[in-house]
Short mmCIF file of C-alpha atoms and ligand atoms in Angstrom, two decimals:
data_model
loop_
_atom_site.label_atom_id
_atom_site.label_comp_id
_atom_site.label_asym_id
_atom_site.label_seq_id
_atom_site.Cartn_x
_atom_site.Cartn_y
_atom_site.Cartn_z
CA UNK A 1 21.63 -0.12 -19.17
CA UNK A 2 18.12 -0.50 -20.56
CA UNK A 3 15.52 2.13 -21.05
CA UNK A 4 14.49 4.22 -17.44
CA UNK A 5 10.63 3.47 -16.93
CA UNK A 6 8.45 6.75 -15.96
CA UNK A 7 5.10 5.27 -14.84
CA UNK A 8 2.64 7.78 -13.65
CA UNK A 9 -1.40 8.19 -13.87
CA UNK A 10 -2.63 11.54 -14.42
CA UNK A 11 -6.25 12.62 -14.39
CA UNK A 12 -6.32 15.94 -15.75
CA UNK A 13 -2.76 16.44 -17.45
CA UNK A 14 -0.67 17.83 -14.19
CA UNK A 15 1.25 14.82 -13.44
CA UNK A 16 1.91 13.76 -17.06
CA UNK A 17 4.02 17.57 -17.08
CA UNK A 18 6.17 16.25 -14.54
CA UNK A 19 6.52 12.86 -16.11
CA UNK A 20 7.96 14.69 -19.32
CA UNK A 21 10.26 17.11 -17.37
CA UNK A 22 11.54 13.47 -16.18
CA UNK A 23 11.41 11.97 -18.81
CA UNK A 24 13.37 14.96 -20.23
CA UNK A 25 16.06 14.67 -17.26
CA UNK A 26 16.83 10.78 -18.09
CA UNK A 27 17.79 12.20 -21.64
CA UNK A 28 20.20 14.91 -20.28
CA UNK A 29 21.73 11.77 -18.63
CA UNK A 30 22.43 9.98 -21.37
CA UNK A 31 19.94 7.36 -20.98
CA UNK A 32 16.61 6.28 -23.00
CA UNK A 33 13.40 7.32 -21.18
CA UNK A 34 10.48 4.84 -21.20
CA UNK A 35 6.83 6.88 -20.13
CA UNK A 36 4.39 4.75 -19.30
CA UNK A 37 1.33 3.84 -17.82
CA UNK A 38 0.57 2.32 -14.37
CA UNK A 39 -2.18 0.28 -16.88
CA UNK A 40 0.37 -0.30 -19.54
CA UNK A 41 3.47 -2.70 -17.09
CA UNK A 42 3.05 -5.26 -14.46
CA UNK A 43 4.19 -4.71 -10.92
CA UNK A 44 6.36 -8.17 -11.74
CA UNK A 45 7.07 -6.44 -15.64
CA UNK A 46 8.72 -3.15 -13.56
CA UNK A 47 10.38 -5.11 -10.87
CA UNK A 48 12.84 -6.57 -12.97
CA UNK A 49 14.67 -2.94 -13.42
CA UNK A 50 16.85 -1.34 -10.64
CA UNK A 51 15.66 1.97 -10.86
CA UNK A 52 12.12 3.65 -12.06
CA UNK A 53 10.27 6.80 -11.50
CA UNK A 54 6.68 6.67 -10.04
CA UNK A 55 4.81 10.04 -10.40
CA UNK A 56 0.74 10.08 -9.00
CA UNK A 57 -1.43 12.92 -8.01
CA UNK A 58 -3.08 13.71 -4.10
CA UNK A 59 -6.61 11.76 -4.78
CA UNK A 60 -8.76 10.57 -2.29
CA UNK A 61 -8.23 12.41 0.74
CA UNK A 62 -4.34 12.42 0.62
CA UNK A 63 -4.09 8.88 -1.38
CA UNK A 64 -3.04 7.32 -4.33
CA UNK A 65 -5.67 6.98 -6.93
CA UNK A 66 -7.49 3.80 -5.97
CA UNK A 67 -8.31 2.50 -9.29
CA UNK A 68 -4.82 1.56 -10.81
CA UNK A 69 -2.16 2.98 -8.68
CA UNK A 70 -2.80 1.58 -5.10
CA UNK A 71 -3.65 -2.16 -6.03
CA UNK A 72 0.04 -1.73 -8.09
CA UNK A 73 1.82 -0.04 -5.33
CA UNK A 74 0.09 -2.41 -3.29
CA UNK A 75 1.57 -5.25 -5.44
CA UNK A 76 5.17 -3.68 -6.24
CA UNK A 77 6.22 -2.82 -2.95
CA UNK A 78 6.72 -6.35 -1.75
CA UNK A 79 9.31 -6.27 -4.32
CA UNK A 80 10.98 -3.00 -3.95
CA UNK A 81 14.30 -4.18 -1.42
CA UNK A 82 17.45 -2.65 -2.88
CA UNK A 83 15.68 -0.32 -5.83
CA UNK A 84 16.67 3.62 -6.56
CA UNK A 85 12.98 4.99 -6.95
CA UNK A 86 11.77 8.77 -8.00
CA UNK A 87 8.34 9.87 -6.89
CA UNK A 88 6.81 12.44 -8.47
CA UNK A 89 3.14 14.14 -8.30
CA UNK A 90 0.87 16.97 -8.72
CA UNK A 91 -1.63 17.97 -5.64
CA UNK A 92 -4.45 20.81 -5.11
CA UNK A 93 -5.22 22.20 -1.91
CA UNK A 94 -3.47 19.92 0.60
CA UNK A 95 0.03 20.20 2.09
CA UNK A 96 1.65 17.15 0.46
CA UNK A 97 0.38 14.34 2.97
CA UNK A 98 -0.04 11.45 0.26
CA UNK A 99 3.93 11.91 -0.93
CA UNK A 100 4.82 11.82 2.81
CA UNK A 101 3.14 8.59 2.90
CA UNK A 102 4.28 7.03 -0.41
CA UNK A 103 8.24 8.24 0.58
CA UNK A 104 7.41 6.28 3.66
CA UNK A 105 6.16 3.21 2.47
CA UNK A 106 9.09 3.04 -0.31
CA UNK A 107 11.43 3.61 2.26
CA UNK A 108 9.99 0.91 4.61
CA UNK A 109 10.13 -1.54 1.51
CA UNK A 110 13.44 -0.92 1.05
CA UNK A 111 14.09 0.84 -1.22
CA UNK A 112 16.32 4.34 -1.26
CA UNK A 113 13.96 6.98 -2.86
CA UNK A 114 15.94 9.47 -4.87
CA UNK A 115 16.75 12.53 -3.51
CA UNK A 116 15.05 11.76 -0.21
CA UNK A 117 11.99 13.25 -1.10
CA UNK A 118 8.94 13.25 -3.87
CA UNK A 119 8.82 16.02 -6.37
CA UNK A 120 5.29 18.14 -5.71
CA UNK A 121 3.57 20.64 -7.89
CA UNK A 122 0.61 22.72 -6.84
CA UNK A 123 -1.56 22.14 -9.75
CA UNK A 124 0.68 22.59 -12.97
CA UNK A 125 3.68 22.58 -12.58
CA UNK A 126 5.59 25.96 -12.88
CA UNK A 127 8.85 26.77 -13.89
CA UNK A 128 10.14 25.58 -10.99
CA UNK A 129 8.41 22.35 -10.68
CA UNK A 130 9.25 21.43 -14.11
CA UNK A 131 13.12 22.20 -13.91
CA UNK A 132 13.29 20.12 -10.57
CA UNK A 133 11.60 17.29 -11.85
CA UNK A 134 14.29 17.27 -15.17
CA UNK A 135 16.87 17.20 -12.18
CA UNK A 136 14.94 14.11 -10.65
CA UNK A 137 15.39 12.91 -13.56
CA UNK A 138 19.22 13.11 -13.93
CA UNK A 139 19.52 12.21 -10.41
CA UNK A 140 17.70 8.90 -10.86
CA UNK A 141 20.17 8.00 -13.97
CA UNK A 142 23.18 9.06 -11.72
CA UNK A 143 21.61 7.57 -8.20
C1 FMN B 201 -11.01 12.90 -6.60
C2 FMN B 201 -9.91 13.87 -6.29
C3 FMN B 201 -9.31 13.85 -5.04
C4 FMN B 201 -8.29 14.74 -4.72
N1 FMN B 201 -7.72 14.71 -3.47
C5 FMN B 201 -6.73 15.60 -3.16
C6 FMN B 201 -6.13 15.59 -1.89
O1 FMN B 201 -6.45 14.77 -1.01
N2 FMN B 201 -5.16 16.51 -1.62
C7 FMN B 201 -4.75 17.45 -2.55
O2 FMN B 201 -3.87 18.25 -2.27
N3 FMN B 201 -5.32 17.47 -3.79
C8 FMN B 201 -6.27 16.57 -4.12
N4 FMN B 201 -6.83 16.59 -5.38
C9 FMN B 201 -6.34 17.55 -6.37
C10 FMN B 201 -5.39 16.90 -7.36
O3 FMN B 201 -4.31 16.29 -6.69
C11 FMN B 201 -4.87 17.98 -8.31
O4 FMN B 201 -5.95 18.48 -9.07
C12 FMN B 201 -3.78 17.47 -9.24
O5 FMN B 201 -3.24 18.58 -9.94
C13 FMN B 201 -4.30 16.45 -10.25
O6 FMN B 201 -3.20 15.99 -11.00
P1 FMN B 201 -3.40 15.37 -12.45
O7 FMN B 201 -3.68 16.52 -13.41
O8 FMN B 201 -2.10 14.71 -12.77
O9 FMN B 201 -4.54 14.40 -12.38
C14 FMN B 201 -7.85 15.69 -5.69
C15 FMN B 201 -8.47 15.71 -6.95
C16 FMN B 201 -9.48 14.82 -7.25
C17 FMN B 201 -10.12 14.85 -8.63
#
């Protein structure tokens, strides 16, 4: 198997923890983690694995950032039919809205989202947080 892809955005350093507690799972598994960038792949570049993890923060009012992540959601899910996919993301003051959304629209597209849900953390993530996204990670190697 090639390298497992970890693309996230992070604004202020929250969802880039969780993308290295994943990143730290898909080592535990036995396979080579790959963090990037939503600005760094193409939706077309990431659509050519089976599995990846996505991780974004709440922005907007319960949305994915609009700059980069949207238009490449926007873009990848038209290609998402048959693909294992973790969602991850950090949040402030809301009660998880924008991950209900983005498990939805994966799951319309297709694809099975790992674990059934998105891993959340209020703010940074805590102990907690961190040791359930390593387990996201595993689970996405294993899905
Ligand atoms: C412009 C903006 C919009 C936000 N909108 C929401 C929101 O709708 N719901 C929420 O729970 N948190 C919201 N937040 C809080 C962020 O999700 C939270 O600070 C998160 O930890 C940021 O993650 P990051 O460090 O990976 O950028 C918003 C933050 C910003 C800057």
């Amino acid at each position: 198997m090639s390298d497992i892809k970890i693309v996230f955005w992070s604004g202020t350093g929250n969802t880039q923890a969780m993308a290295e507690a994943v990143a730290n799972g898909v080592k535990a598994a036995g396979q080579t983690p790959n963090m990037l960038q939503f600005s760094d792949i193409t939706a077309d570049a990431l659509a050519a694995d089976d599995r990846f993890a996505l991780g974004c923060p709440a922005m907007g009012a319960e949305q994915l950032e609009e700059g980069e992540v949207e238009p490449f959601f926007t873009e990848l899910e038209g290609k998402l039919g048959g693909k294992k996919v973790a969602l991850f993301g950090s949040y402030g003051w809301g009660s998880g809205e924008w991950m209900d959304s983005w498990v939805d629209r994966v799951t319309s597209a297709g694809a099975t989202v790992v674990t059934g849900a998105g891993v959340m953390a209020n703010n940074a993530p805590d102990d907690a947080a961190i040791s359930e996204c390593e387990e996201l990670g595993r689970s996405l190697v294993n899905a």
